Every structure is written in structure tokens, then in C-alpha cells.
Coordinates of C-alpha atoms and ligand atoms in Angstrom, one line a residue:
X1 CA 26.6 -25.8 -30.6
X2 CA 27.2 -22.3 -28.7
X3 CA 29.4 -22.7 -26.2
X4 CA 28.0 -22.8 -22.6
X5 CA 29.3 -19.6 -21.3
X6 CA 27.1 -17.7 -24.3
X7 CA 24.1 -19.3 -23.1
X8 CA 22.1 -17.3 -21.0
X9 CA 21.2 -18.7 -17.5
X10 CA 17.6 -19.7 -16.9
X11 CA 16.3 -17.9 -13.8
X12 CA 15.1 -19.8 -10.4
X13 CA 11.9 -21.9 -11.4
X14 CA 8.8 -19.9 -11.7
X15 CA 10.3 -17.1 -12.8
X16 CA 9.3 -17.8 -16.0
X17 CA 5.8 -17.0 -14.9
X18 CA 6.6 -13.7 -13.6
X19 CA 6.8 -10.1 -15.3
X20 CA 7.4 -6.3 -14.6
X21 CA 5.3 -4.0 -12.8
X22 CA 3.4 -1.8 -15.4
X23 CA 4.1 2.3 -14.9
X24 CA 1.9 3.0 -17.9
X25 CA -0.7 5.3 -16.4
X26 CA 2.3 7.1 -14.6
X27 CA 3.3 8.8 -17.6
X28 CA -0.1 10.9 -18.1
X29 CA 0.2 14.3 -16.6
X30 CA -2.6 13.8 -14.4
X31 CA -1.7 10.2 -12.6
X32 CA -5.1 9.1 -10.6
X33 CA -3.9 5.3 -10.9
X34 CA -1.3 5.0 -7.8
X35 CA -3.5 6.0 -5.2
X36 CA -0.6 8.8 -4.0
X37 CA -0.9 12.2 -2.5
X38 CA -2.1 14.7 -5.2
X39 CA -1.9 17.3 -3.1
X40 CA 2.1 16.8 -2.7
X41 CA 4.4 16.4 0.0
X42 CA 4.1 18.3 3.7
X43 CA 5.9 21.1 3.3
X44 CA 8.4 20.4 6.1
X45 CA 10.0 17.7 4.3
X46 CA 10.2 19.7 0.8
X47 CA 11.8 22.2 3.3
X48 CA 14.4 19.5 4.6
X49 CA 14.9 17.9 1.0
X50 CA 15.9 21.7 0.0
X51 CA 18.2 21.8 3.5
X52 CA 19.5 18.8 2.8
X53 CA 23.9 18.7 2.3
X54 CA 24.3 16.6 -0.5
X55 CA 28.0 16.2 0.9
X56 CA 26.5 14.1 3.2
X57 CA 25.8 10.8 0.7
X58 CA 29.2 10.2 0.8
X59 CA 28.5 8.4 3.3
X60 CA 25.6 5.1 4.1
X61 CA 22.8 6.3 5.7
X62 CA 22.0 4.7 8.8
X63 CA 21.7 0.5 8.8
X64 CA 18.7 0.6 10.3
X65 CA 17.2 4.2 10.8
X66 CA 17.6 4.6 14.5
X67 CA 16.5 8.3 14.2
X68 CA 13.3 7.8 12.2
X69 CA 12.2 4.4 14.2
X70 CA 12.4 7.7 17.0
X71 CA 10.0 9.3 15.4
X72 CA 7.7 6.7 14.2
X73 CA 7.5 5.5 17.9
X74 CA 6.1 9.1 18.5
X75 CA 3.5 9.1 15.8
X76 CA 2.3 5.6 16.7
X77 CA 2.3 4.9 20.3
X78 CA 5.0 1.7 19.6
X79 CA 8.4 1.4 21.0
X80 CA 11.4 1.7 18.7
X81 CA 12.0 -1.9 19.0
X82 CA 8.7 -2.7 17.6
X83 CA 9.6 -0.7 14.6
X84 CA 11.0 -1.9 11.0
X85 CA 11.4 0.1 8.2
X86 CA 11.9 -0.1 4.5
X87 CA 12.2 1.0 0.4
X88 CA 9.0 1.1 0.7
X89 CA 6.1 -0.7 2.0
X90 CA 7.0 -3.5 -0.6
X91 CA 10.0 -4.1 0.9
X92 CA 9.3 -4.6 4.4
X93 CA 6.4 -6.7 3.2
X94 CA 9.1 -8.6 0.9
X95 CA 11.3 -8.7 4.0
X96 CA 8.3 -10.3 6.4
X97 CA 7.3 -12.9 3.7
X98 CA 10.6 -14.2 3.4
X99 CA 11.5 -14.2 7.0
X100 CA 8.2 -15.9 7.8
X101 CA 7.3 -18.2 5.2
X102 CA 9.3 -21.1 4.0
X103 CA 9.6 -21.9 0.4
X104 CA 7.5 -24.2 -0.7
X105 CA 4.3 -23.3 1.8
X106 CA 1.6 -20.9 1.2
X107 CA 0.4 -17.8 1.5
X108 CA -3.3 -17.2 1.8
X109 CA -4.8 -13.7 1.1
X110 CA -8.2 -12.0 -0.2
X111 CA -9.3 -11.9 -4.2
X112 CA -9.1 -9.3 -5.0
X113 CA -6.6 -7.8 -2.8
X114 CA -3.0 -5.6 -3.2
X115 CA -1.3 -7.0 -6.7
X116 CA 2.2 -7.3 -5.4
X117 CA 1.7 -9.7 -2.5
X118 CA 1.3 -13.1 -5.0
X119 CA 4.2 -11.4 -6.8
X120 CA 6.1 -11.3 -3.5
X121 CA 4.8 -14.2 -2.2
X122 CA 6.6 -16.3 -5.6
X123 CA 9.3 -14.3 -6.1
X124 CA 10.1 -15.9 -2.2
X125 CA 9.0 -19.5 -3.6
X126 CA 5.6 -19.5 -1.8
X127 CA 2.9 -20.6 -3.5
X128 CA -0.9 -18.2 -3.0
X129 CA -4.1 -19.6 -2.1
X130 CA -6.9 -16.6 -3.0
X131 CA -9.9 -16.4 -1.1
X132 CA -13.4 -14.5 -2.6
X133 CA -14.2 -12.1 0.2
X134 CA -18.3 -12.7 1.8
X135 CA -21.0 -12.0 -0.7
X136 CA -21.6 -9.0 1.6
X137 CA -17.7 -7.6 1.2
X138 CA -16.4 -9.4 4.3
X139 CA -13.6 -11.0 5.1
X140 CA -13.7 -14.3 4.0
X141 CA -12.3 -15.6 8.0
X142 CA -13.0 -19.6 7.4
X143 CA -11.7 -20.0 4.0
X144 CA -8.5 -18.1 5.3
X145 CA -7.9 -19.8 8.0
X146 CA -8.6 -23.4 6.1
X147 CA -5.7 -22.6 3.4
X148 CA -2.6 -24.2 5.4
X149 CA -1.2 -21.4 5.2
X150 CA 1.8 -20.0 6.5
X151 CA 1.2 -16.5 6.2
X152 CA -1.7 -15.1 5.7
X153 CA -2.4 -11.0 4.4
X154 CA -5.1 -8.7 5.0
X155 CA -4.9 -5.7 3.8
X156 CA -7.4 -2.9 5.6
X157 CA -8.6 -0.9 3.9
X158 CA -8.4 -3.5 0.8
X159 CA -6.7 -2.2 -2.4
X160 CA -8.3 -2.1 -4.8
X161 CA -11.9 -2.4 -3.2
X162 CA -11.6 0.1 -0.9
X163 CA -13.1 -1.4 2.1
X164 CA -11.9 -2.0 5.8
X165 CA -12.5 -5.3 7.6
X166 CA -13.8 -5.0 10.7
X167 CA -11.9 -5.9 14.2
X168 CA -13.6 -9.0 14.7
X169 CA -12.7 -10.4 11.3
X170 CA -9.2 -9.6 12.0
X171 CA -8.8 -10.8 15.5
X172 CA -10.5 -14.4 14.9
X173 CA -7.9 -15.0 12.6
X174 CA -5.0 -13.4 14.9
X175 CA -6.3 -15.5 17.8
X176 CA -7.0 -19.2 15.6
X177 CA -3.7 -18.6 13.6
X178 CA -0.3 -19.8 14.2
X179 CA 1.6 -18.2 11.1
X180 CA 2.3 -14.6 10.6
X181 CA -1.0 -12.2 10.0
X182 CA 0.2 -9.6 7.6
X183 CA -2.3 -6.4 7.9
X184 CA -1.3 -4.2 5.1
X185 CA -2.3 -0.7 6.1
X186 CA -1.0 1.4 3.8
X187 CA -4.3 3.6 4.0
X188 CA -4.6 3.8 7.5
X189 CA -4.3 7.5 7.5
X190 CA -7.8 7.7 5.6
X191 CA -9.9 5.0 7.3
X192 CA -12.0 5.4 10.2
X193 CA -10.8 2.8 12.2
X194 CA -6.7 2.5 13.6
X195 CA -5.8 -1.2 13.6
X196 CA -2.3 -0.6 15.3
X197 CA -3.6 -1.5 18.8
X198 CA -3.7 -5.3 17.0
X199 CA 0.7 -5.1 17.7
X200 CA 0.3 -4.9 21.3
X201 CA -2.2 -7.5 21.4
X202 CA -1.2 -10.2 19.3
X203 CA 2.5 -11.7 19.1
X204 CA 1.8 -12.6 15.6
X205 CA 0.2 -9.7 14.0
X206 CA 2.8 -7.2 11.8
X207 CA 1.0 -4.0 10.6
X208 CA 2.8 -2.0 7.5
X209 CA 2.4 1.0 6.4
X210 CA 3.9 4.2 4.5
X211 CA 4.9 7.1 3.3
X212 CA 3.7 6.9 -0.3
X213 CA 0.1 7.5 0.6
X214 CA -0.9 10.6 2.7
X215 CA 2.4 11.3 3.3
X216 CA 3.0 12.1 -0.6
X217 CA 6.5 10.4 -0.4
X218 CA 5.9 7.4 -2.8
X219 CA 9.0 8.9 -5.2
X220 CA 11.2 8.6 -2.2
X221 CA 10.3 4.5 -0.9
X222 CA 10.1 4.6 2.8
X223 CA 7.4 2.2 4.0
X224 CA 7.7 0.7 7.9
X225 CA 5.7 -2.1 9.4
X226 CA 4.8 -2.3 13.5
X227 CA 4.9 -5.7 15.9
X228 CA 5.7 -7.5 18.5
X229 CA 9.7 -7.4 19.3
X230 CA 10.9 -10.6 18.4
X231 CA 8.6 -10.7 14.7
X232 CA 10.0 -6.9 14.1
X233 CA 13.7 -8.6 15.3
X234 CA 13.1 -11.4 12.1
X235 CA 11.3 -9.1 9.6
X236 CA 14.9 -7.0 10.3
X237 CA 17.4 -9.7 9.5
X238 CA 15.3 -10.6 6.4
X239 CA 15.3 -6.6 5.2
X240 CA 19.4 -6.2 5.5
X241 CA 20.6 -3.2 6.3
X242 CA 20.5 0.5 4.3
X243 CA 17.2 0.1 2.7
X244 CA 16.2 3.2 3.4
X245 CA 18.3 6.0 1.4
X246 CA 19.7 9.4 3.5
X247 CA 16.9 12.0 1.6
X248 CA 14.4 9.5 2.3
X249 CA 14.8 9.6 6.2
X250 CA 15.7 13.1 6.3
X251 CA 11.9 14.3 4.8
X252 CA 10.2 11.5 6.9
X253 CA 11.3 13.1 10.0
X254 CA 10.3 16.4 8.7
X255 CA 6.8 15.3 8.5
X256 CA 6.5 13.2 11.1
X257 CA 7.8 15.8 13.5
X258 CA 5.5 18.7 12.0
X259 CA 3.1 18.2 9.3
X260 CA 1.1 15.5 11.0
X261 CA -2.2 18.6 10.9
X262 CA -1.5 19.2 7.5
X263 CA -1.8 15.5 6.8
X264 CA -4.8 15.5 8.4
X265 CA -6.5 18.7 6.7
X266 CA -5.1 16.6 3.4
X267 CA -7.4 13.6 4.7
X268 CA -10.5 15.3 5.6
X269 CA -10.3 17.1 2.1
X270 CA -9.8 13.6 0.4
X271 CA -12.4 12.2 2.3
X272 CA -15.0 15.5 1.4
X273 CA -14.0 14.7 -2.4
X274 CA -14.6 11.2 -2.3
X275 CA -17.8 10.9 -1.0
X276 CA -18.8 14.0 -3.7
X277 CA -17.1 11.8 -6.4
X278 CA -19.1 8.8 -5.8
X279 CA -22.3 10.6 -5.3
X280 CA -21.4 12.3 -9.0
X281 CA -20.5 8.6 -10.4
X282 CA -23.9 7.5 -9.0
X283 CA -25.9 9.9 -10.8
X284 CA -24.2 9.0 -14.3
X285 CA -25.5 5.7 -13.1
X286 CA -22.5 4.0 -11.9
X287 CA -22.1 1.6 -8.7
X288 CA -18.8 2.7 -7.4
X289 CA -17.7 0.2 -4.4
X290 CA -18.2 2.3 -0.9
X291 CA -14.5 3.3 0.1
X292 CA -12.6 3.9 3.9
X293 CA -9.4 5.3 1.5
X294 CA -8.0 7.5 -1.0
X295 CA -9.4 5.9 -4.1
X296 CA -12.6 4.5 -5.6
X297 CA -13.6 1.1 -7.1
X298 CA -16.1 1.7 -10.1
X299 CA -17.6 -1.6 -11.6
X300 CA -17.5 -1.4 -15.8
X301 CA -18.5 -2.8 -18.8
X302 CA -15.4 -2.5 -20.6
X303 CA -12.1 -1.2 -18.0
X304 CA -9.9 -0.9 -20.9
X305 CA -11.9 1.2 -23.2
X306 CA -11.8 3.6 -20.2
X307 CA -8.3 3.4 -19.7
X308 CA -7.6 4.2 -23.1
X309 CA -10.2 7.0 -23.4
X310 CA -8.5 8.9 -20.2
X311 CA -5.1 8.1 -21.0
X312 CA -5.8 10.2 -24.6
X313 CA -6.7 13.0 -22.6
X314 CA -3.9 12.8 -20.7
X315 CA -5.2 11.2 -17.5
X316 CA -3.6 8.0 -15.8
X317 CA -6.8 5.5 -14.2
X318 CA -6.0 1.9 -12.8
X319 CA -8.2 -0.8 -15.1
X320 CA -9.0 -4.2 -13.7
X321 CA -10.2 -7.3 -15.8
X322 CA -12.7 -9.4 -14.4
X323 CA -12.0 -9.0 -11.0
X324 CA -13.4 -11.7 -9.1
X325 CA -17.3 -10.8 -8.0
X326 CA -16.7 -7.7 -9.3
X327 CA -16.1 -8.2 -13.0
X328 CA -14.2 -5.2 -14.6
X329 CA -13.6 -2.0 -13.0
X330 CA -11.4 1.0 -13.3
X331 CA -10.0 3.0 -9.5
X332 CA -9.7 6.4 -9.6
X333 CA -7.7 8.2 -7.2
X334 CA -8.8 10.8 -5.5
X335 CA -7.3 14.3 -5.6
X336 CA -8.1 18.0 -5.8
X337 CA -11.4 18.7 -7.3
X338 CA -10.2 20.3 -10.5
X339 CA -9.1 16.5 -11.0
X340 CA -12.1 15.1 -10.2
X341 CA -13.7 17.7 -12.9
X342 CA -11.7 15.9 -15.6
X343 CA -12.2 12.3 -14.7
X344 CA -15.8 12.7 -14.4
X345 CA -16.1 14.4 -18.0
X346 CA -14.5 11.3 -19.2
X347 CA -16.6 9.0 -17.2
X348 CA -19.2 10.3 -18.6
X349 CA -19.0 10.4 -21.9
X350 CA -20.6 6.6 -21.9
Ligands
PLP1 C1 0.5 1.6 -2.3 C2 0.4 0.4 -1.5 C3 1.5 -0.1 -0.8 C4 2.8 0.5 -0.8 O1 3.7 0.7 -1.3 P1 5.1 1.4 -1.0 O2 6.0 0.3 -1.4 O3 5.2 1.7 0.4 O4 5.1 2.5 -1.9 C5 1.4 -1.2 0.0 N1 0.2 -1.8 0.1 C6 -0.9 -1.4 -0.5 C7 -2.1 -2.1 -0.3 C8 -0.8 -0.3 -1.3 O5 -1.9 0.1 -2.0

């Protein structure tokens, strides 16, 4: 027998049913499979990251980014206080689902909906109940609110669907729900409709969002999330302090304090592309999903045969098996339309 300080230690239980995110598509040299900004970053905050003393990481960047809560208060209307940031949107949503939900309980959340959250969810010992959304795409409100849940997550618009829920939908379960109401908004920038007005409204409701989207940051994880004082006060403890790195806060600033336009010419070209991209995809006879963000949903016969065929020309799309009332599909970020050119050739070669 080995002795016992050779054998390796097995991990916390249900571990064993966990694995590693997947970068795959990210190694093609045109990535449409992360749903980032591929029109790059504002150019203020490539102007600070060139500005930026490298001297200065000597030293820990701020515990809890006092200066870019500052400036996030300014882009979204919130007070400092009701302001948590993160390595990302992952982490603050990490940091919320372990603050709020005790190990053992549930979360309850959309199928499909954003593939980290039942990762998170375990990986903080909470078990997920999944919920079909409405036969018509809507949120499926009863069925969330039924799961004895502790936390429940909606994320608007949905990834990898592409569709928003509507107020209503969200502020029935705000207003019949005593647990935390995670709205992931990580695509907020692109859909028509702000939900950040729900953090003033309700005590329980913590909106996240990020810079990896519009803001073209996703290789330098900052995500934040807005709510009510005292939730932002927990969702803090739970995060720790230094999460978010010195270059990271530096080029968030930049663009929050002067690129916010050019984020928004970005947008309204995205959204101009899109809706020519599914109107393309229609004609070669596809049913892409309609879509309120940066990406589109296209049902498929085989995802994987897709995935393969792009990837061998060099082009990185998102596949899905059977995705529930959806079946297989691929998402195709969308970007510049010299992109779009080359996903649509291999789309249609069918
Ligand atoms: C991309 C994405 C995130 C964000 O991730 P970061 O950790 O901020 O890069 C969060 N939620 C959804 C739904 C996403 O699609």
C-alpha cells in the first residue's frame, strides 16, 4: 500500500462531476464564438494601457476600486455604494451566489440560459433547478418561482437565445420572491430596453454586467454588478478584496470617461449587421432565433459538423447539442461585415 501522503486528495463532493471551460473556438483567427467586441477596445483605454507606468504594479491595486465604482456611478445613474465590481462578470456573479445562497439549497434559472451559472451555482454546493422558457420564448415566471429556490437568475437578453424578457416577467418575480433575483445583463449595451431602474426599485434585485462585451475588454476581466446597498455590502464580503488587477481599472476609466459615443456607434453598427445577418441566414433557409444582443442563435441539423467545417477555415462558432426546444444550434457573433462574409459562405455550403 502507497503511503497516505502519495495519495492524491479527492476534491469537495461533486467535483467529480465538474470540468474545464472549453477555449477551443478561441484559437481560430477569426473568434465569432465569445460574443466579444470585434471591433476592439475604445480607443481611450488602448491609449491609457499604452500610458500606463508599469512601475506602478509593485504595488496592489485598489481593494475595492473606489475610483472606477466613481465612474460607473456616472455611466449608470447608481451611487457608488450600490456598486460591486469584479474579474469579470463571473466573479461578481460567483461572489453573489455564494453570499446569497447556502449550500445545499437551489438555484433556479432558464434552460437554456448562460453555461457558467449551474457551474457556479455547484462549484458553491447549490444544487440547479432548470426551467423551459414559454412555448412563445417567455420567461417561464410560475415554474421559477415554484423551484424553492434560493436564488434565482435571469439573464436579459438570454445567452445563448438572444432574447430579452420583458419588465413584467421580471418584476413579478422581484415582487413574489424572497431570495436574491440575479439579472445577468452582460448585453445590456445592445438591447432596447435598460433594466437598471429594477436596483432602485427592488431591495432584492442585483443587475451584472461588463466590460467584455461592447466594451471589448473581455482579455482584461472587469465585470460589476448594481443593487440595493446592503445586497452590494454582502456580494462585497463574498468577492474579497483585489479582484480587479491595476491595467484593468486604468482602461475601464478610460472608456467610461470618453468613449461611451464610440460604444454606441459600435452598437448601432452591430445591431445594422445583425439584423442583415439574419435576413441572409433566412434566405439560405435557416430560422435564426430573433436577437436584442450581439450574437445570433441558428437552429441546425447537425451543430458539430458546422463547428468543424468553420473551425477548418479558420473561424471559431459556438455549437450547442440539443438544446432544450431548440434542438441543435450553432451562435455566431456578430462583427464587421467582412466577418459576416466568411461565416455566411460556410453556412452555406449545406
Ligand atoms: C459573456 C457573459 C458574461 C461575462 O463574462 P465576464 O466574466 O464578465 O467576461 C456574463 N454573463 C453572460 C450571459 C455572458 O454571456
Amino acid at each position: 500500500m502507497s503511503s497516505p501522503a502519495l495519495r492524491a486528495p479527492s476534491a469537495r463532493s461533486g467535483f467529480d462531476a465538474l470540468s474545464v471551460y472549453d477555449d477551443a473556438a478561441q484559437r481560430c483567427a477569426i473568434d465569432l464564438s465569445d460574443n466579444t467586441n470585434l471591433w476592439g477596445m475604445p480607443p481611450s483605454a488602448l491609449r491609457a494601457l499604452h500610458d500606463f507606468k508599469y512601475d506602478k504594479v509593485t504595488r496592489y491595486p485598489s481593494a475595492y476600486t473606489s475610483e472606477l465604482k466613481e465612474s460607473l456611478a456616472r455611466y449608470t445613474g447608481a451611487e457608488p455604494s450600490m456598486i460591486v465590481t469584479g474579474c469579470g462578470s463571473d466573479d461578481v456573479l460567483d461572489s453573489a451566489i455564494r453570499a446569497f445562497g447556502n449550500p445545499g439549497g437551489a438555484l433556479a434559472c432558464c434552460d437554456p440560459t448562460f453555461s457558467m451559472i449551474p457551474v457556479l451555482a455547484r462549484l458553491n454546493g447549490l444544487t440547479v433547478t432548470l426551467s423551459s422558457f414559454s412555448p412563445d420564448g417567455g420567461l417561464p415566471v410560475e415554474s421559477l418561482l415554484a423551484s424553492n429556490a434560493e436564488i434565482i437568475y435571469i439573464c436579459s437578453p438570454n445567452n445563448p437565445t438572444g432574447r430579452s424578457a420583458s419588465r413584467e416577467e421580471i418584476e413579478t418575480i422581484a415582487r413574489s420572491f424572497d431570495g436574491l433575483v440575479i439579472v445577468d445583463h452582460a448585453y445590456a449595451e445592445y438591447a432596447e430596453d435598460s433594466l437598471m431602474y429594477l436596483t432602485g426599485t427592488f431591495r432584492n434585485v442585483l443587475v451584472t454586467r461588463t466590460f467584455s462585451k461592447a466594451f471589448g475588454m473581455a482579455g482584461l476581466r472587469v465585470g460589476y454588478a448594481v443593487g440595493n446597498t446592503s445586497l452590494i455590502a454582502e456580494v462585497e464580503k463574498s468577492r474579497g478584496p483585489y479582484k480587479v488587477g491595476a491595467l484593468g481599472s486604468v482602461a475601464a476609466i478610460a472608456a467610461l470617461e470618453n468613449d461611451t459615443s464610440w460604444i454606441r456607434d459600435v452598437v448601432s453598427e452591430t445591431i445594422v449587421n445583425r439584423n442583415k445577418l439574419i435576413r441572409r441566414l433566412e434566405s439560405f433557409g435557416y430560422s435564426p432565433l430573433p436577437s436584442d444582443a450581439n450574437f445570433v442563435l441558428v437552429p441546425v441539423t447537425d451543430s458539430a459538423s458546422i463547428v468543424t467545417r468553420a473551425a477548418s477555415d479558420n473561424v471559431g462558432i459556438r455549437g450547442f447539442r440539443n438544446l432544450s426546444g431548440i434542438g441543435d444550434a450553432v451562435r455566431i457573433t456578430v462583427g464587421p461585415w467582412s466577418m459576416m462574409e466568411q461565416i455566411l459562405e460556410i453556412m452555406g455550403q449545406k
